[in-house]
Amino acid sequence: MKYLDEFSNPELAQRLLDRIRTATSRRWAIMEVCGGQTHSIIRHGIDQLLPDQIEMIHGPGCPVCVTPLEVIDKALEIAAQPGVIFCSFGDMLRVPGSAKDLFRVKSEGGDVRVVYSPLDALNLAKENPDREVVFFGIGFETTAPANAMTVYQAKRLGIRNFSLLVSHVLVPPAIAAIMESPTCRVQGFLAAGHVCTVMGTDEYPPLAEQYKVPMVVTGFEPLDILEGIRRTVLQLESGRHELENAYPRAVSAAGNPAAKAMLQDVFEVTDRAWRGIGVIPRSGWRLSDRYREFDAEHRFAVGDLHTAESAICRSGEVLQGLIKPNECAAFGKQCTPRNPLGATMVSSEGACAAYYLYRRLDLPAEVAHA
């Protein structure tokens, strides 16, 4: 296939569904790690077309959603300070902190700006030498190289009024944490293709072997996802637990060596808190000692903050794959995109946002009649 629309071909999709149905002999629970895959699954109704024996579990693959409340509150505190230009991608502006969000800070006089690249923030720092410019650097391995390059350039060019508020997280440690949870039901994984375009696939075979769970690197179009599910089911049915690359047009085993070298230079691995999940050891990045002067958290001395999660929001359970969004009593009622209680309702990759956008408002039948 050469053209994007071919990856949505209904006839090919039906063939893959028929093959999945033929291969499936028992119940299987498969987790898609990436929030982009979650949106594609819900948008195209893939989970409703699959055999009843196959359940798709939505994983913690939304970078906005897993950014911990403490980091959001630090962003709000920095953004409210005079003399600061606080830059972020647009999907962070509605994410609720303990008491407000970045839109509220902006309405109260804070200089909060939406940018389309961290390099835009660096240019703002060049143009405003008398202001402190901060970029909110969040995300998985996919967005980290651009943020690393921006810090590298700031140091190289001597732009000292730029800093990065870092909350980068890593996928493989999250998979390990999911598998080690006593409530884990996951039997197979669709691994995030865009992460693997950067990092390659070397980290996944040891996980597949350690936890005896198949992993299939998958893209984001309907046929990509169906092919990933088909391969996962075939492994499950045959008792295999291997890594397969079902996204070879974008992913190689080595990944992107230049991006990986930049990440290794600018960042170092650290423990990270995940919103709704808790601290996962060695699951994130922070700026290395060579670039620590560009760390906004240190520059602005935003220390321990008192955080307060919503008492009725169950987004943490959604992120762990323990419940579907419409199983939360607040979903679509107290919690909507206009009035979100948790990040999963406002992020473009959040599971709650996908369920709301594509009108999955009702409880699953087995839950409604329980």
CSV table of C-alpha atoms in Angstrom, one decimal:
chain,number,residue,atom,x,y,z
A,1,MET,CA,0.0,0.0,0.0
A,2,LYS,CA,1.3,3.4,-1.0
A,3,TYR,CA,-1.4,5.9,0.0
A,4,LEU,CA,-2.9,6.7,3.4
A,5,ASP,CA,-6.5,6.1,2.5
A,6,GLU,CA,-5.6,2.5,1.6
A,7,PHE,CA,-4.9,1.9,5.3
A,8,SER,CA,-8.7,2.5,5.9
A,9,ASN,CA,-9.9,0.2,3.1
A,10,PRO,CA,-13.1,-1.4,4.4
A,11,GLU,CA,-12.7,-4.6,2.3
A,12,LEU,CA,-9.2,-5.2,3.6
A,13,ALA,CA,-10.4,-4.4,7.1
A,14,GLN,CA,-13.1,-7.0,6.8
A,15,ARG,CA,-10.6,-9.6,5.7
A,16,LEU,CA,-8.4,-8.9,8.7
A,17,LEU,CA,-11.5,-9.1,11.0
A,18,ASP,CA,-12.4,-12.4,9.5
A,19,ARG,CA,-8.9,-13.7,10.1
A,20,ILE,CA,-9.0,-12.5,13.7
A,21,ARG,CA,-12.3,-14.1,14.2
A,22,THR,CA,-11.1,-17.4,12.8
A,23,ALA,CA,-8.0,-17.4,14.9
A,24,THR,CA,-9.8,-16.6,18.2
A,25,SER,CA,-10.8,-19.6,20.3
A,26,ARG,CA,-11.0,-18.0,23.8
A,27,ARG,CA,-11.1,-14.7,25.7
A,28,TRP,CA,-8.1,-12.4,25.4
A,29,ALA,CA,-7.3,-9.0,26.9
A,30,ILE,CA,-5.0,-6.8,24.8
A,31,MET,CA,-3.7,-3.4,25.8
A,32,GLU,CA,-2.9,-0.7,23.3
A,33,VAL,CA,-0.3,1.5,25.0
A,34,CYS,CA,-0.7,4.6,22.9
A,35,GLY,CA,-3.4,7.2,23.3
A,36,GLY,CA,-3.4,7.8,19.5
A,37,GLN,CA,-4.2,4.2,19.0
A,38,THR,CA,-7.0,4.5,21.6
A,39,HIS,CA,-8.6,7.3,19.6
A,40,SER,CA,-8.3,5.4,16.3
A,41,ILE,CA,-9.9,2.3,17.9
A,42,ILE,CA,-12.8,4.3,19.3
A,43,ARG,CA,-13.2,6.5,16.3
A,44,HIS,CA,-13.4,3.6,13.8
A,45,GLY,CA,-15.3,1.3,16.2
A,46,ILE,CA,-12.6,-1.3,16.0
A,47,ASP,CA,-13.3,-2.6,19.5
A,48,GLN,CA,-17.0,-3.1,18.5
A,49,LEU,CA,-16.1,-5.0,15.3
A,50,LEU,CA,-13.8,-7.5,17.0
A,51,PRO,CA,-15.0,-10.9,18.3
A,52,ASP,CA,-16.7,-10.7,21.6
A,53,GLN,CA,-13.8,-12.7,23.1
A,54,ILE,CA,-11.3,-9.9,22.5
A,55,GLU,CA,-11.2,-7.0,24.9
A,56,MET,CA,-9.2,-3.9,24.2
A,57,ILE,CA,-7.8,-2.3,27.3
A,58,HIS,CA,-6.7,1.3,27.1
A,59,GLY,CA,-3.3,2.0,28.5
A,60,PRO,CA,-1.5,5.0,30.0
A,61,GLY,CA,-0.2,6.1,26.6
A,62,CYS,CA,-1.4,9.7,26.7
A,63,PRO,CA,1.5,12.0,27.7
A,64,VAL,CA,-0.7,14.8,28.9
A,65,CYS,CA,-2.8,12.5,31.0
A,66,VAL,CA,0.1,10.9,32.9
A,67,THR,CA,1.8,14.3,33.7
A,68,PRO,CA,1.5,14.3,37.5
A,69,LEU,CA,-0.6,16.9,39.3
A,70,GLU,CA,2.5,18.2,41.1
A,71,VAL,CA,4.2,19.1,37.8
A,72,ILE,CA,1.0,20.8,36.6
A,73,ASP,CA,0.9,22.9,39.8
A,74,LYS,CA,4.5,23.8,39.3
A,75,ALA,CA,3.8,24.9,35.8
A,76,LEU,CA,0.9,27.1,37.1
A,77,GLU,CA,3.1,28.7,39.8
A,78,ILE,CA,5.9,29.5,37.3
A,79,ALA,CA,3.5,30.8,34.6
A,80,ALA,CA,1.9,33.2,37.2
A,81,GLN,CA,5.2,34.9,38.0
A,82,PRO,CA,5.9,38.4,36.6
A,83,GLY,CA,8.5,38.5,33.9
A,84,VAL,CA,7.8,35.0,32.7
A,85,ILE,CA,6.6,33.9,29.2
A,86,PHE,CA,5.3,30.4,29.7
A,87,CYS,CA,5.1,28.4,26.5
A,88,SER,CA,3.2,25.1,26.0
A,89,PHE,CA,1.5,23.0,23.4
A,90,GLY,CA,-2.2,23.8,23.3
A,91,ASP,CA,-3.4,20.5,24.8
A,92,MET,CA,-1.9,21.4,28.2
A,93,LEU,CA,-3.8,24.6,28.7
A,94,ARG,CA,-7.1,22.9,29.9
A,95,VAL,CA,-5.4,20.3,32.0
A,96,PRO,CA,-6.6,20.9,35.6
A,97,GLY,CA,-4.2,21.5,38.4
A,98,SER,CA,-5.3,21.5,42.1
A,99,ALA,CA,-7.2,24.7,41.8
A,100,LYS,CA,-6.9,26.1,38.2
A,101,ASP,CA,-5.4,25.5,34.7
A,102,LEU,CA,-3.1,27.5,32.4
A,103,PHE,CA,-6.1,29.2,30.8
A,104,ARG,CA,-7.1,30.6,34.2
A,105,VAL,CA,-3.5,31.8,34.8
A,106,LYS,CA,-3.6,33.5,31.4
A,107,SER,CA,-7.0,35.1,32.2
A,108,GLU,CA,-5.5,36.4,35.4
A,109,GLY,CA,-2.7,38.2,33.6
A,110,GLY,CA,0.0,35.5,33.1
A,111,ASP,CA,1.8,35.5,29.8
A,112,VAL,CA,0.9,32.0,28.6
A,113,ARG,CA,1.5,31.3,24.9
A,114,VAL,CA,0.7,28.3,22.7
A,115,VAL,CA,3.6,27.3,20.5
A,116,TYR,CA,3.9,24.6,17.9
A,117,SER,CA,7.6,23.7,18.6
A,118,PRO,CA,10.0,24.1,21.5
A,119,LEU,CA,12.1,26.1,19.0
A,120,ASP,CA,9.4,28.7,18.9
A,121,ALA,CA,9.9,29.2,22.6
A,122,LEU,CA,13.6,29.5,22.1
A,123,ASN,CA,13.1,32.2,19.5
A,124,LEU,CA,10.9,34.0,22.0
A,125,ALA,CA,13.7,33.9,24.4
A,126,LYS,CA,16.0,35.5,21.8
A,127,GLU,CA,13.5,38.2,21.1
A,128,ASN,CA,12.8,38.9,24.7
A,129,PRO,CA,16.2,38.9,26.5
A,130,ASP,CA,14.7,40.8,29.5
A,131,ARG,CA,12.1,38.0,30.1
A,132,GLU,CA,12.4,34.4,31.3
A,133,VAL,CA,10.9,32.0,28.8
A,134,VAL,CA,9.9,28.6,29.9
A,135,PHE,CA,8.7,25.7,27.7
A,136,PHE,CA,6.6,22.9,29.2
A,137,GLY,CA,8.4,19.8,28.0
A,138,ILE,CA,6.2,16.7,28.5
A,139,GLY,CA,5.7,13.5,26.6
A,140,PHE,CA,7.1,10.1,25.8
A,141,GLU,CA,10.2,9.3,23.8
A,142,THR,CA,8.5,10.7,20.7
A,143,THR,CA,8.6,14.4,21.7
A,144,ALA,CA,11.7,14.3,23.8
A,145,PRO,CA,14.3,14.6,21.0
A,146,ALA,CA,12.9,18.0,19.9
A,147,ASN,CA,13.0,19.3,23.5
A,148,ALA,CA,16.5,17.9,23.9
A,149,MET,CA,17.7,19.7,20.7
A,150,THR,CA,16.2,23.0,22.0
A,151,VAL,CA,18.1,22.8,25.2
A,152,TYR,CA,21.2,21.9,23.3
A,153,GLN,CA,20.8,24.9,21.1
A,154,ALA,CA,20.1,27.2,24.0
A,155,LYS,CA,23.4,26.2,25.6
A,156,ARG,CA,25.3,26.4,22.3
A,157,LEU,CA,23.9,29.9,21.5
A,158,GLY,CA,24.3,31.1,25.0
A,159,ILE,CA,20.6,31.9,25.5
A,160,ARG,CA,20.4,31.9,29.3
A,161,ASN,CA,16.8,33.2,29.7
A,162,PHE,CA,15.3,29.9,28.4
A,163,SER,CA,14.5,26.9,30.5
A,164,LEU,CA,12.5,23.7,30.3
A,165,LEU,CA,10.0,22.3,32.8
A,166,VAL,CA,10.6,18.6,32.2
A,167,SER,CA,8.1,15.8,32.6
A,168,HIS,CA,9.2,13.1,30.2
A,169,VAL,CA,8.2,9.5,30.7
A,170,LEU,CA,9.3,6.2,29.2
A,171,VAL,CA,7.1,3.4,27.9
A,172,PRO,CA,9.1,0.2,28.7
A,173,PRO,CA,9.1,0.8,32.5
A,174,ALA,CA,5.4,1.5,32.4
A,175,ILE,CA,4.8,-1.8,30.7
A,176,ALA,CA,6.7,-3.5,33.4
A,177,ALA,CA,4.8,-1.7,36.1
A,178,ILE,CA,1.5,-2.7,34.5
A,179,MET,CA,2.5,-6.4,34.3
A,180,GLU,CA,3.7,-6.4,37.9
A,181,SER,CA,0.4,-4.9,39.2
A,182,PRO,CA,-1.7,-7.4,41.2
A,183,THR,CA,-4.8,-6.2,39.3
A,184,CYS,CA,-3.2,-6.7,35.8
A,185,ARG,CA,-5.4,-8.4,33.2
A,186,VAL,CA,-3.3,-7.7,30.2
A,187,GLN,CA,-2.3,-10.7,28.1
A,188,GLY,CA,-0.8,-8.9,25.1
A,189,PHE,CA,0.4,-5.4,24.0
A,190,LEU,CA,0.2,-3.3,21.0
A,191,ALA,CA,3.4,-1.2,21.3
A,192,ALA,CA,3.4,2.4,20.2
A,193,GLY,CA,4.8,2.8,16.7
A,194,HIS,CA,5.9,6.4,17.0
A,195,VAL,CA,7.9,5.7,20.2
A,196,CYS,CA,9.7,2.9,18.4
A,197,THR,CA,10.6,5.1,15.4
A,198,VAL,CA,12.8,7.0,17.9
A,199,MET,CA,14.0,4.3,20.3
A,200,GLY,CA,13.9,1.2,18.1
A,201,THR,CA,12.7,-2.1,19.4
A,202,ASP,CA,15.6,-3.5,21.4
A,203,GLU,CA,14.0,-2.8,24.8
A,204,TYR,CA,10.9,-5.0,24.1
A,205,PRO,CA,12.1,-8.6,23.6
A,206,PRO,CA,13.4,-8.8,27.2
A,207,LEU,CA,10.0,-7.6,28.5
A,208,ALA,CA,8.1,-10.1,26.3
A,209,GLU,CA,10.3,-12.9,27.6
A,210,GLN,CA,10.2,-11.8,31.3
A,211,TYR,CA,6.5,-11.4,31.5
A,212,LYS,CA,5.6,-14.1,28.9
A,213,VAL,CA,3.4,-11.6,27.0
A,214,PRO,CA,3.4,-11.0,23.2
A,215,MET,CA,4.2,-7.5,22.0
A,216,VAL,CA,3.4,-6.2,18.5
A,217,VAL,CA,4.7,-2.8,17.3
A,218,THR,CA,1.7,-1.2,15.6
A,219,GLY,CA,0.8,2.0,13.7
A,220,PHE,CA,-2.3,4.1,14.0
A,221,GLU,CA,-4.4,3.6,11.0
A,222,PRO,CA,-7.3,1.1,11.1
A,223,LEU,CA,-5.5,-1.6,9.1
A,224,ASP,CA,-2.3,-1.1,11.2
A,225,ILE,CA,-4.2,-1.7,14.4
A,226,LEU,CA,-6.2,-4.7,13.0
A,227,GLU,CA,-3.0,-6.3,11.8
A,228,GLY,CA,-1.4,-5.7,15.2
A,229,ILE,CA,-4.3,-7.4,16.9
A,230,ARG,CA,-4.3,-10.3,14.4
A,231,ARG,CA,-0.6,-10.9,15.1
A,232,THR,CA,-1.1,-10.6,18.9
A,233,VAL,CA,-4.0,-13.1,18.8
A,234,LEU,CA,-2.0,-15.6,16.8
A,235,GLN,CA,0.8,-15.4,19.4
A,236,LEU,CA,-1.6,-15.8,22.3
A,237,GLU,CA,-3.4,-18.8,20.7
A,238,SER,CA,-0.1,-20.6,20.0
A,239,GLY,CA,1.4,-19.8,23.4
A,240,ARG,CA,4.2,-17.6,22.0
A,241,HIS,CA,5.5,-14.4,23.6
A,242,GLU,CA,7.7,-12.5,21.2
A,243,LEU,CA,8.2,-9.0,19.8
A,244,GLU,CA,6.9,-8.5,16.2
A,245,ASN,CA,7.2,-5.4,14.2
A,246,ALA,CA,3.9,-4.8,12.3
A,247,TYR,CA,5.0,-1.2,11.4
A,248,PRO,CA,8.1,-1.7,9.3
A,249,ARG,CA,7.4,1.2,7.0
A,250,ALA,CA,8.3,3.5,10.0
A,251,VAL,CA,10.1,1.4,12.6
A,252,SER,CA,13.5,-0.2,12.4
A,253,ALA,CA,15.2,-2.2,15.2
A,254,ALA,CA,17.8,0.5,15.7
A,255,GLY,CA,15.4,3.5,15.7
A,256,ASN,CA,16.8,6.9,15.1
A,257,PRO,CA,20.5,6.9,16.2
A,258,ALA,CA,20.9,10.7,15.9
A,259,ALA,CA,17.9,11.3,18.1
A,260,LYS,CA,19.0,8.7,20.6
A,261,ALA,CA,22.5,10.3,20.8
A,262,MET,CA,20.9,13.7,21.5
A,263,LEU,CA,18.7,12.3,24.2
A,264,GLN,CA,21.7,10.6,25.9
A,265,ASP,CA,23.6,13.8,25.9
A,266,VAL,CA,20.9,16.1,27.2
A,267,PHE,CA,18.8,13.8,29.5
A,268,GLU,CA,19.5,11.2,32.2
A,269,VAL,CA,17.1,8.5,33.5
A,270,THR,CA,15.3,9.2,36.7
A,271,ASP,CA,12.3,8.0,38.7
A,272,ARG,CA,9.1,9.6,37.6
A,273,ALA,CA,5.6,10.0,39.1
A,274,TRP,CA,2.7,9.1,36.7
A,275,ARG,CA,-0.6,10.8,37.3
A,276,GLY,CA,-3.1,8.2,38.6
A,277,ILE,CA,-0.4,5.5,38.8
A,278,GLY,CA,2.3,6.7,41.2
A,279,VAL,CA,6.1,6.6,41.0
A,280,ILE,CA,7.7,4.1,38.6
A,281,PRO,CA,11.4,3.7,39.1
A,282,ARG,CA,13.6,4.8,36.2
A,283,SER,CA,10.6,5.7,34.1
A,284,GLY,CA,11.5,9.2,33.0
A,285,TRP,CA,14.1,11.7,32.0
A,286,ARG,CA,15.5,14.8,33.6
A,287,LEU,CA,18.1,17.2,32.4
A,288,SER,CA,21.7,15.9,32.9
A,289,ASP,CA,24.2,17.8,34.9
A,290,ARG,CA,25.6,19.4,31.8
A,291,TYR,CA,22.3,21.1,31.1
A,292,ARG,CA,20.9,21.5,34.7
A,293,GLU,CA,21.1,25.3,34.4
A,294,PHE,CA,18.2,25.1,31.9
A,295,ASP,CA,15.9,23.2,34.4
A,296,ALA,CA,13.0,25.5,35.2
A,297,GLU,CA,12.1,23.5,38.3
A,298,HIS,CA,15.5,24.4,39.8
A,299,ARG,CA,15.6,27.9,38.3
A,300,PHE,CA,12.3,29.0,39.8
A,301,ALA,CA,12.7,26.9,43.0
A,302,VAL,CA,9.2,25.5,42.9
A,303,GLY,CA,9.5,23.1,45.8
A,304,ASP,CA,7.0,20.8,47.3
A,305,LEU,CA,3.5,21.8,46.5
A,306,HIS,CA,0.2,20.7,48.1
A,307,THR,CA,-1.8,18.9,45.5
A,308,ALA,CA,-5.4,17.9,45.6
A,309,GLU,CA,-6.9,15.4,43.1
A,310,SER,CA,-10.6,15.4,42.4
A,311,ALA,CA,-12.4,13.1,44.9
A,312,ILE,CA,-14.8,11.8,42.2
A,313,CYS,CA,-12.5,11.5,39.2
A,314,ARG,CA,-11.4,8.0,38.3
A,315,SER,CA,-8.9,8.8,35.6
A,316,GLY,CA,-6.2,7.0,37.5
A,317,GLU,CA,-8.1,3.7,37.1
A,318,VAL,CA,-8.7,4.6,33.4
A,319,LEU,CA,-5.0,5.1,32.9
A,320,GLN,CA,-4.2,1.7,34.5
A,321,GLY,CA,-6.8,0.0,32.2
A,322,LEU,CA,-8.9,-1.0,35.2
A,323,ILE,CA,-12.1,0.6,34.0
A,324,LYS,CA,-13.4,2.1,30.8
A,325,PRO,CA,-14.1,5.9,30.9
A,326,ASN,CA,-17.9,5.4,30.8
A,327,GLU,CA,-17.7,3.3,33.9
A,328,CYS,CA,-16.9,6.5,36.0
A,329,ALA,CA,-20.0,8.0,37.5
A,330,ALA,CA,-18.7,11.5,36.7
A,331,PHE,CA,-18.1,10.8,33.0
A,332,GLY,CA,-20.2,13.1,30.8
A,333,LYS,CA,-22.0,14.6,33.8
A,334,GLN,CA,-19.7,16.5,36.3
A,335,CYS,CA,-16.8,15.8,34.0
A,336,THR,CA,-16.9,17.0,30.4
A,337,PRO,CA,-14.4,18.6,28.0
A,338,ARG,CA,-15.7,22.0,29.0
A,339,ASN,CA,-15.5,21.2,32.7
A,340,PRO,CA,-12.8,18.4,33.0
A,341,LEU,CA,-12.0,16.8,36.3
A,342,GLY,CA,-9.0,15.0,34.9
A,343,ALA,CA,-6.5,15.2,32.1
A,344,THR,CA,-8.0,12.2,30.3
A,345,MET,CA,-11.0,14.3,29.4
A,346,VAL,CA,-9.1,17.2,27.8
A,347,SER,CA,-6.1,15.7,26.1
A,348,SER,CA,-6.3,15.0,22.4
A,349,GLU,CA,-5.1,11.5,23.2
A,350,GLY,CA,-7.1,10.9,26.4
A,351,ALA,CA,-9.4,7.9,26.6
A,352,CYS,CA,-12.1,9.8,28.3
A,353,ALA,CA,-12.0,12.5,25.6
A,354,ALA,CA,-12.2,9.8,22.9
A,355,TYR,CA,-15.3,8.2,24.5
A,356,TYR,CA,-17.0,11.6,24.9
A,357,LEU,CA,-16.1,12.8,21.4
A,358,TYR,CA,-17.3,9.6,19.7
A,359,ARG,CA,-20.3,9.3,21.9
A,360,ARG,CA,-19.5,6.2,23.9
A,361,LEU,CA,-21.6,7.5,26.8
A,362,ASP,CA,-23.4,4.4,27.9
A,363,LEU,CA,-22.1,1.8,30.3
A,364,PRO,CA,-21.1,-1.5,28.7
A,365,ALA,CA,-24.0,-4.0,28.9
A,366,GLU,CA,-22.2,-6.3,31.3
A,367,VAL,CA,-21.5,-3.4,33.7
A,368,ALA,CA,-24.9,-1.9,33.4
A,369,HIS,CA,-26.6,-5.1,34.4
A,370,ALA,CA,-24.1,-6.2,37.1
